[in-house]
Amino acid sequence: MRLFVSEGVPGCLPVLAAAGRARGRAEVLISTVGPEDCVVPFLTRPKVPVLQLDSGNYLFSTSAICRYFFLLSGWEQDDLTNQWLEWEATELQPALSAALYYLVVQGKKGEDVLGSVRRALTHIDHSLSRQNCPFLAGETESLADIVLWGALYPLLQDPAYLPEELSALHSWFQTLSTQEPCQRAAETVLKQQGVLALRPYLQKQPQPSPPEGRAVTNEPEEEELATLSEEEIAMAVTAWEKGLESLPPLRPQQNPVLPVAGERNVLITSALPYVNNVPHLGNIIGCVLSADVFARYSRLRQWNTLYLCGTDEYGTATETKALEEGLTPQEICDKYHIIHADIYRWFNISFDIFGRTTTPQQTKITQDIFQRLLKRGFVLQDTVEQLRCEHCARFLADRFVEGVCPFCGYEEARGDQCDKCGKLINAVELKKPQCKVCRSCPVVQSTQHLFLDLPKLEKRLEEWLGRTLPGSDWTPNARFITLSWLRDGLKPRCITRDLKWGTPVPLEGFEDKVFYVWFDATIGYLSITANYTDQWERWWKNPEQVDLYQFMAKDNVPFHSLVFPCSALGAEDNYTLVSHLIATEYLNYEDGKFSKSRGVGVFGDMAQDTGIPADIWRFYLLYIRPEGQDSAFSWMDLLLKNNSELLNNLGNFINRAGMFVSKFFGGYVPEMVLTPDDQRLLAHVTLELQHYHQLLEKVRIRDALRSILTISRHGNQYIQVNEPWKRIKGSEADRQRAGTVTGLAVNIAALLSVMLQPYMPTVSATIQAQLQLPPPACSILLTNFLCTLPAGHQIGTVSPLFQKLENDQIESLRQRFGGGQLEETFDLKAKTSPKPAVVETVTTARPQQIQALMDEVTKQGNIVRELKAQKADKNEVAAEVVKLLDLKKQLAVAEGKPPEAPKGKKKK
Amino acid sequence: MAAAAELSLLEKSLGLNKGNKYSAQGERQIPVLQTNNGPSLTGLTTIAAHLVKQANKEYLLGSTAEEKAIVQQWLEYRVTQVDGHSSKNDIHTLLKDLNSYLEDKVYLTGYNFTLADILLYYGLHRFIVDLTVQEKEKYLNVSRWFCHIQHYPGIRQHLSSVVFIKNRLYTNSH
């Protein structure tokens, strides 16, 4: 058969992406023709793409061609796919053609383009997030995904036309766009010119007529209310009427929490924060807070839950910090561990354990895993040529050496990379190497290092991933990162380092070395549990009974998805491996710029000083959780979300519902006589509640928060339409109606308090206290909406839940944190050393001052290199780099040199 | 013909006795079927294919991969081209193309009667009844096919029967 395609014709995207499906079943010849060529003899108008079948027949419909390829691969047609393709042809295509025409031919931008497709995009997004599958027609990518992806790609490849709030659409689109067949199709058709490649084609298309009978509006479509069947309504009413009876007994609290056979046992870990840095808001939302929401949700479902975290304490960064502060590494860890613990306590993180990695258990378990790996032949020993400083009597890690770049002659090249030419350097190749610490010349010596033989374990790893990934809730980025590492092939990884502050290597000849952090940091989860209970193996050597959820930012994925699983599989000790790896993207700070690059932003300990309650921080961070895409923290947006969503929507509804009970019914929940309208509302709330459950079961934390706000919007509307404050003054029937509306509303408020518990625990408890919600109903969330506050129930005193944030308050916070931590410390320094204004009177700086600054620059330089070498969080690194550059600037000023360009790379 | 009415016709022609109730969505009145034990289905051809399966007449969706794709192609053609354009000009281009396509075919897939024939017949009915005798002769292959389908047992039902004359008016035309 022959496939006719043409550059710059949108329909060619999906057919090329799907053509691979026919491979092995049929030979597909691809011919490129002009977009105006009439390939099909019986069609008057030109049509591309076209598939000429061996029978002589033609397929001239893009979807039909794709469908044919899929059918050849053994795929079976189904209703859902048919529905998507019909919708694509009848609804999406007309809207998209119009949008593309406006954009490419008429040069319109923004809402003028997006307006015509927004409704369709929203429809896809809602369907994806409602049906609870990563793809349009199920768990795997299929025909509908390819056809819709191909249709949408020309527009959505420009992020400006992929609305940020449509996060489900966003992650679906990204997943598909990164797949190889899709990428290749896009290259072939768009030739890297983006949407402009379609220009010649689109110019030939008729100008789209404005949609008939539909008011032209830029407003996003109101969420369409799902159509409810009579059965759904009847079921919701039955469940509601059962009320408190249907609640199961509360699980008794266990201590320690241990897995129970026959129950769902959920083990939750949050990435271990590195001890010597105060966590940033991005770190907090990236792991501890996200994991906390899931842990709290898991407990609301009465799943047997253990949530653990702790500080990661080994490594040279700790050693350096200790030198800097004149303390021992252990003292540094003790000090910062407390700082971390305090911050998380303030944020109300519900750890069952918050431990640390510098414990005897860590040594014991790490060494045991190592010994097992060694015995089974998964550890390699190799000789490495390394620089050794005789003066300091130690081998120098890459970043402890400086010298002349062998490529460009730059004099201050580092042991791993030259800052000037950017080339990677092997430290032994440096000319005139110098020890960073004592400045003496190191010598080359060979030394032994240990390597984990990942290539030998790769097959086991692939088998395990093959069993684990399908049907699991790994985030798309985690899957993608893992699979791309595997595709490139694993290489042996060095697991030892010439350091002191670490887990000792239990092998002769390695007395001066410790395990490298990435080998033993992930073992921290096990040792932290071991310090909590001596029965830790019931969690960690129990893959049949335990469901392990691991939360982290995406830069941590390889250690959790590849390295640790390889160690564990090689150790052959029946370890519990991650079932669901939940990775976030990055959180930016204001202006869309990474806080990391400017060292700007809010740090955990500062959030407390803003006067904004922890629950508001939690709410906003979760509302903008970088789920599926990067997102940004913005002070203005925080104010808006607080004042609109919390104050006006959620707070207003809950407060009104409670106030009506107090004011009109003396604090007792009135009788409720449900009309069909009320029953319909019950069913809608139930549906939204089920949606919330579906999302949280899939750890779609940010999306599930929207369900809470949607229910409260329904509630506000309900009160607004029914006006109980007027009816209470009317006839007997009116008063009864006011009672029903108030009763139903206050029950919705009670439901919201429980749904809110994972997100805003303090606010949730406050609502429950105000409503006097019976205890079991506070701690269990079923999938049905129950009447938990029956008629006659007495509520407590109702008061407002949220405070308005004022513009000037937020503006002053924005300014305070806009230069963040660094400016403040810099100001302090500027008071003791010459201010920038003193540039001309350069000689005022005394030699000691210059020396002190030089020392600081050296010290800071070490910190930065350490961090980079450890692949530390980019944010941390950037913050330290900013400090370094500022120190260098001060030094230059003190030395009487003109201040350099902020790049800091051309330092003389 | 409203989509719901058309689907009722289809139900009868498939021998499905229990009539479904359809609601309509949006200004184009897209039919929606609330199935008993699943989510609702939206769209004429989607529901039609679903009904065919319900009636255990899957062969009407095509037997081979090629046939299946061709059936779906013409179903799409029906909802996008036949329903999408109502100007006289568009319809004539459409009939011309279809006429040319059907030159060597008995049915849309070639030799097998399928759902595509049924829905294209229903969709074109309102245009064909208005054709002049000359036009019917101009689109001879369409006329032959249409006449064939309207006589297929159980398809036409209450729709008017369109008369085609057997003898050509203009023996030397085209």
PDB file of C-alpha atoms in Angstrom, chain A residues 626-807:
ATOM      1  CA  PRO A 626       3.750  21.556  39.872  1.00  0.00           C
ATOM      2  CA  GLU A 627       1.803  18.498  38.816  1.00  0.00           C
ATOM      3  CA  GLY A 628       2.490  17.563  35.211  1.00  0.00           C
ATOM      4  CA  GLN A 629       4.204  20.861  34.475  1.00  0.00           C
ATOM      5  CA  ASP A 630       6.269  23.552  36.144  1.00  0.00           C
ATOM      6  CA  SER A 631       4.299  26.172  37.999  1.00  0.00           C
ATOM      7  CA  ALA A 632       5.048  29.435  39.695  1.00  0.00           C
ATOM      8  CA  PHE A 633       4.583  30.916  43.108  1.00  0.00           C
ATOM      9  CA  SER A 634       3.241  34.439  42.904  1.00  0.00           C
ATOM     10  CA  TRP A 635       2.383  36.698  45.808  1.00  0.00           C
ATOM     11  CA  MET A 636      -0.393  38.392  43.877  1.00  0.00           C
ATOM     12  CA  ASP A 637      -1.880  35.047  42.951  1.00  0.00           C
ATOM     13  CA  LEU A 638      -1.658  33.934  46.575  1.00  0.00           C
ATOM     14  CA  LEU A 639      -3.698  36.989  47.522  1.00  0.00           C
ATOM     15  CA  LEU A 640      -6.205  36.343  44.746  1.00  0.00           C
ATOM     16  CA  LYS A 641      -6.656  32.671  45.575  1.00  0.00           C
ATOM     17  CA  ASN A 642      -6.995  33.408  49.257  1.00  0.00           C
ATOM     18  CA  ASN A 643      -9.550  36.144  48.729  1.00  0.00           C
ATOM     19  CA  SER A 644     -11.526  34.463  45.962  1.00  0.00           C
ATOM     20  CA  GLU A 645     -11.359  30.723  46.541  1.00  0.00           C
ATOM     21  CA  LEU A 646     -10.939  30.568  50.296  1.00  0.00           C
ATOM     22  CA  LEU A 647     -12.676  33.674  51.557  1.00  0.00           C
ATOM     23  CA  ASN A 648     -15.438  34.196  49.006  1.00  0.00           C
ATOM     24  CA  ASN A 649     -16.093  30.666  47.920  1.00  0.00           C
ATOM     25  CA  LEU A 650     -15.232  28.048  50.523  1.00  0.00           C
ATOM     26  CA  GLY A 651     -15.211  30.176  53.667  1.00  0.00           C
ATOM     27  CA  ASN A 652     -18.313  32.045  52.687  1.00  0.00           C
ATOM     28  CA  PHE A 653     -20.290  28.892  51.991  1.00  0.00           C
ATOM     29  CA  ILE A 654     -19.313  27.077  55.161  1.00  0.00           C
ATOM     30  CA  ASN A 655     -19.878  30.136  57.279  1.00  0.00           C
ATOM     31  CA  ARG A 656     -23.285  30.884  55.767  1.00  0.00           C
ATOM     32  CA  ALA A 657     -24.459  27.297  56.168  1.00  0.00           C
ATOM     33  CA  GLY A 658     -23.468  27.325  59.832  1.00  0.00           C
ATOM     34  CA  MET A 659     -24.840  30.813  60.486  1.00  0.00           C
ATOM     35  CA  PHE A 660     -28.265  29.899  59.108  1.00  0.00           C
ATOM     36  CA  VAL A 661     -28.462  26.976  61.495  1.00  0.00           C
ATOM     37  CA  SER A 662     -27.491  29.230  64.404  1.00  0.00           C
ATOM     38  CA  LYS A 663     -29.570  32.241  63.503  1.00  0.00           C
ATOM     39  CA  PHE A 664     -32.752  30.722  62.086  1.00  0.00           C
ATOM     40  CA  PHE A 665     -32.935  27.397  63.860  1.00  0.00           C
ATOM     41  CA  GLY A 666     -31.412  28.070  67.246  1.00  0.00           C
ATOM     42  CA  GLY A 667     -28.288  26.027  66.504  1.00  0.00           C
ATOM     43  CA  TYR A 668     -30.207  22.807  65.738  1.00  0.00           C
ATOM     44  CA  VAL A 669     -30.071  21.243  62.270  1.00  0.00           C
ATOM     45  CA  PRO A 670     -33.634  21.523  60.862  1.00  0.00           C
ATOM     46  CA  GLU A 671     -35.769  18.792  59.269  1.00  0.00           C
ATOM     47  CA  MET A 672     -34.987  18.152  55.636  1.00  0.00           C
ATOM     48  CA  VAL A 673     -37.619  17.196  53.066  1.00  0.00           C
ATOM     49  CA  LEU A 674     -35.734  16.653  49.838  1.00  0.00           C
ATOM     50  CA  THR A 675     -37.279  17.819  46.571  1.00  0.00           C
ATOM     51  CA  PRO A 676     -36.113  16.393  43.214  1.00  0.00           C
ATOM     52  CA  ASP A 677     -33.841  19.423  42.883  1.00  0.00           C
ATOM     53  CA  ASP A 678     -32.217  18.689  46.213  1.00  0.00           C
ATOM     54  CA  GLN A 679     -31.790  15.072  45.219  1.00  0.00           C
ATOM     55  CA  ARG A 680     -30.102  16.148  42.041  1.00  0.00           C
ATOM     56  CA  LEU A 681     -27.720  18.320  44.073  1.00  0.00           C
ATOM     57  CA  LEU A 682     -27.003  15.325  46.320  1.00  0.00           C
ATOM     58  CA  ALA A 683     -26.101  13.309  43.258  1.00  0.00           C
ATOM     59  CA  HIS A 684     -23.894  16.072  41.878  1.00  0.00           C
ATOM     60  CA  VAL A 685     -22.039  16.394  45.166  1.00  0.00           C
ATOM     61  CA  THR A 686     -21.666  12.608  45.271  1.00  0.00           C
ATOM     62  CA  LEU A 687     -20.294  12.593  41.745  1.00  0.00           C
ATOM     63  CA  GLU A 688     -17.783  15.297  42.590  1.00  0.00           C
ATOM     64  CA  LEU A 689     -16.816  13.428  45.761  1.00  0.00           C
ATOM     65  CA  GLN A 690     -16.198  10.302  43.721  1.00  0.00           C
ATOM     66  CA  HIS A 691     -14.154  12.316  41.316  1.00  0.00           C
ATOM     67  CA  TYR A 692     -12.103  13.585  44.263  1.00  0.00           C
ATOM     68  CA  HIS A 693     -11.486   9.998  45.332  1.00  0.00           C
ATOM     69  CA  GLN A 694     -10.515   8.883  41.853  1.00  0.00           C
ATOM     70  CA  LEU A 695      -8.027  11.713  41.577  1.00  0.00           C
ATOM     71  CA  LEU A 696      -6.474  11.214  44.985  1.00  0.00           C
ATOM     72  CA  GLU A 697      -6.210   7.465  44.459  1.00  0.00           C
ATOM     73  CA  LYS A 698      -4.113   8.389  41.443  1.00  0.00           C
ATOM     74  CA  VAL A 699      -2.240  10.980  43.562  1.00  0.00           C
ATOM     75  CA  ARG A 700      -3.524  13.854  41.434  1.00  0.00           C
ATOM     76  CA  ILE A 701      -3.374  16.116  44.452  1.00  0.00           C
ATOM     77  CA  ARG A 702      -3.764  19.456  42.762  1.00  0.00           C
ATOM     78  CA  ASP A 703      -6.693  18.355  40.647  1.00  0.00           C
ATOM     79  CA  ALA A 704      -8.539  16.851  43.592  1.00  0.00           C
ATOM     80  CA  LEU A 705      -8.411  20.192  45.396  1.00  0.00           C
ATOM     81  CA  ARG A 706     -10.526  21.615  42.580  1.00  0.00           C
ATOM     82  CA  SER A 707     -13.287  19.139  43.426  1.00  0.00           C
ATOM     83  CA  ILE A 708     -13.554  20.620  46.912  1.00  0.00           C
ATOM     84  CA  LEU A 709     -13.903  24.094  45.486  1.00  0.00           C
ATOM     85  CA  THR A 710     -16.433  22.898  42.930  1.00  0.00           C
ATOM     86  CA  ILE A 711     -18.650  21.402  45.614  1.00  0.00           C
ATOM     87  CA  SER A 712     -18.519  24.590  47.593  1.00  0.00           C
ATOM     88  CA  ARG A 713     -19.435  26.555  44.465  1.00  0.00           C
ATOM     89  CA  HIS A 714     -22.436  24.267  43.971  1.00  0.00           C
ATOM     90  CA  GLY A 715     -23.306  24.936  47.590  1.00  0.00           C
ATOM     91  CA  ASN A 716     -23.108  28.701  47.265  1.00  0.00           C
ATOM     92  CA  GLN A 717     -25.256  28.597  44.173  1.00  0.00           C
ATOM     93  CA  TYR A 718     -27.778  26.417  45.922  1.00  0.00           C
ATOM     94  CA  ILE A 719     -28.110  28.853  48.801  1.00  0.00           C
ATOM     95  CA  GLN A 720     -28.245  31.788  46.418  1.00  0.00           C
ATOM     96  CA  VAL A 721     -31.049  30.291  44.335  1.00  0.00           C
ATOM     97  CA  ASN A 722     -33.131  29.103  47.264  1.00  0.00           C
ATOM     98  CA  GLU A 723     -32.727  32.197  49.466  1.00  0.00           C
ATOM     99  CA  PRO A 724     -33.400  30.619  52.869  1.00  0.00           C
ATOM    100  CA  TRP A 725     -33.020  34.034  54.553  1.00  0.00           C
ATOM    101  CA  LYS A 726     -36.164  35.197  52.759  1.00  0.00           C
ATOM    102  CA  ARG A 727     -38.123  31.984  53.027  1.00  0.00           C
ATOM    103  CA  ILE A 728     -37.623  31.784  56.773  1.00  0.00           C
ATOM    104  CA  LYS A 729     -39.940  34.781  57.017  1.00  0.00           C
ATOM    105  CA  GLY A 730     -42.580  33.284  54.716  1.00  0.00           C
ATOM    106  CA  SER A 731     -45.341  30.690  54.945  1.00  0.00           C
ATOM    107  CA  GLU A 732     -45.113  27.336  56.691  1.00  0.00           C
ATOM    108  CA  ALA A 733     -44.065  25.718  53.408  1.00  0.00           C
ATOM    109  CA  ASP A 734     -41.462  28.404  52.852  1.00  0.00           C
ATOM    110  CA  ARG A 735     -40.061  27.866  56.312  1.00  0.00           C
ATOM    111  CA  GLN A 736     -39.860  24.172  55.730  1.00  0.00           C
ATOM    112  CA  ARG A 737     -38.047  24.834  52.469  1.00  0.00           C
ATOM    113  CA  ALA A 738     -35.613  27.147  54.284  1.00  0.00           C
ATOM    114  CA  GLY A 739     -34.996  24.311  56.741  1.00  0.00           C
ATOM    115  CA  THR A 740     -34.286  21.790  54.045  1.00  0.00           C
ATOM    116  CA  VAL A 741     -31.890  24.108  52.220  1.00  0.00           C
ATOM    117  CA  THR A 742     -30.075  25.020  55.435  1.00  0.00           C
ATOM    118  CA  GLY A 743     -29.861  21.391  56.534  1.00  0.00           C
ATOM    119  CA  LEU A 744     -28.531  20.186  53.227  1.00  0.00           C
ATOM    120  CA  ALA A 745     -26.068  23.078  53.039  1.00  0.00           C
ATOM    121  CA  VAL A 746     -24.665  22.465  56.503  1.00  0.00           C
ATOM    122  CA  ASN A 747     -24.243  18.795  55.667  1.00  0.00           C
ATOM    123  CA  ILE A 748     -22.307  19.752  52.539  1.00  0.00           C
ATOM    124  CA  ALA A 749     -20.151  21.942  54.796  1.00  0.00           C
ATOM    125  CA  ALA A 750     -19.528  18.928  57.024  1.00  0.00           C
ATOM    126  CA  LEU A 751     -18.520  16.845  54.028  1.00  0.00           C
ATOM    127  CA  LEU A 752     -16.189  19.595  52.855  1.00  0.00           C
ATOM    128  CA  SER A 753     -14.508  19.714  56.254  1.00  0.00           C
ATOM    129  CA  VAL A 754     -13.503  16.069  55.854  1.00  0.00           C
ATOM    130  CA  MET A 755     -12.448  16.400  52.216  1.00  0.00           C
ATOM    131  CA  LEU A 756     -10.380  19.397  53.221  1.00  0.00           C
ATOM    132  CA  GLN A 757      -8.566  17.539  55.984  1.00  0.00           C
ATOM    133  CA  PRO A 758      -5.593  16.373  53.842  1.00  0.00           C
ATOM    134  CA  TYR A 759      -5.090  19.891  52.524  1.00  0.00           C
ATOM    135  CA  MET A 760      -5.859  22.197  55.427  1.00  0.00           C
ATOM    136  CA  PRO A 761      -5.867  20.146  58.620  1.00  0.00           C
ATOM    137  CA  THR A 762      -6.270  23.067  61.018  1.00  0.00           C
ATOM    138  CA  VAL A 763      -9.122  24.664  59.108  1.00  0.00           C
ATOM    139  CA  SER A 764     -10.745  21.251  58.825  1.00  0.00           C
ATOM    140  CA  ALA A 765     -10.576  20.748  62.590  1.00  0.00           C
ATOM    141  CA  THR A 766     -11.951  24.247  63.149  1.00  0.00           C
ATOM    142  CA  ILE A 767     -14.970  23.585  60.938  1.00  0.00           C
ATOM    143  CA  GLN A 768     -15.576  20.249  62.613  1.00  0.00           C
ATOM    144  CA  ALA A 769     -15.450  21.878  66.029  1.00  0.00           C
ATOM    145  CA  GLN A 770     -17.848  24.617  64.911  1.00  0.00           C
ATOM    146  CA  LEU A 771     -20.291  22.074  63.522  1.00  0.00           C
ATOM    147  CA  GLN A 772     -19.716  19.586  66.353  1.00  0.00           C
ATOM    148  CA  LEU A 773     -19.304  16.885  63.739  1.00  0.00           C
ATOM    149  CA  PRO A 774     -19.517  13.446  65.458  1.00  0.00           C
ATOM    150  CA  PRO A 775     -16.001  11.958  65.852  1.00  0.00           C
ATOM    151  CA  PRO A 776     -16.170   8.966  63.457  1.00  0.00           C
ATOM    152  CA  ALA A 777     -17.416  11.255  60.691  1.00  0.00           C
ATOM    153  CA  CYS A 778     -14.372  13.481  61.190  1.00  0.00           C
ATOM    154  CA  SER A 779     -11.858  10.779  60.492  1.00  0.00           C
ATOM    155  CA  ILE A 780     -13.418   8.626  57.785  1.00  0.00           C
ATOM    156  CA  LEU A 781     -14.272   9.602  54.246  1.00  0.00           C
ATOM    157  CA  LEU A 782     -16.473   7.225  52.299  1.00  0.00           C
ATOM    158  CA  THR A 783     -17.192   7.409  48.609  1.00  0.00           C
ATOM    159  CA  ASN A 784     -20.782   8.490  49.245  1.00  0.00           C
ATOM    160  CA  PHE A 785     -22.136  11.731  50.600  1.00  0.00           C
ATOM    161  CA  LEU A 786     -23.814  10.928  53.913  1.00  0.00           C
ATOM    162  CA  CYS A 787     -26.084  12.926  56.119  1.00  0.00           C
ATOM    163  CA  THR A 788     -23.703  13.267  59.058  1.00  0.00           C
ATOM    164  CA  LEU A 789     -25.580  16.118  60.738  1.00  0.00           C
ATOM    165  CA  PRO A 790     -29.134  14.755  61.075  1.00  0.00           C
ATOM    166  CA  ALA A 791     -32.103  16.888  62.038  1.00  0.00           C
ATOM    167  CA  GLY A 792     -31.889  17.867  65.694  1.00  0.00           C
ATOM    168  CA  HIS A 793     -28.076  17.820  65.806  1.00  0.00           C
ATOM    169  CA  GLN A 794     -26.765  20.770  67.769  1.00  0.00           C
ATOM    170  CA  ILE A 795     -23.873  22.704  66.282  1.00  0.00           C
ATOM    171  CA  GLY A 796     -21.362  24.890  68.132  1.00  0.00           C
ATOM    172  CA  THR A 797     -20.407  28.522  67.689  1.00  0.00           C
ATOM    173  CA  VAL A 798     -19.806  29.540  64.105  1.00  0.00           C
ATOM    174  CA  SER A 799     -17.154  32.087  63.194  1.00  0.00           C
ATOM    175  CA  PRO A 800     -15.371  33.129  59.988  1.00  0.00           C
ATOM    176  CA  LEU A 801     -12.591  30.810  58.832  1.00  0.00           C
ATOM    177  CA  PHE A 802     -10.413  32.997  56.653  1.00  0.00           C
ATOM    178  CA  GLN A 803      -9.029  36.485  56.652  1.00  0.00           C
ATOM    179  CA  LYS A 804      -8.749  38.772  53.733  1.00  0.00           C
ATOM    180  CA  LEU A 805      -5.222  39.436  52.499  1.00  0.00           C
ATOM    181  CA  GLU A 806      -4.670  43.091  51.698  1.00  0.00           C
ATOM    182  CA  ASN A 807      -2.753  44.448  48.758  1.00  0.00           C
TER     183      ASN A 807
END
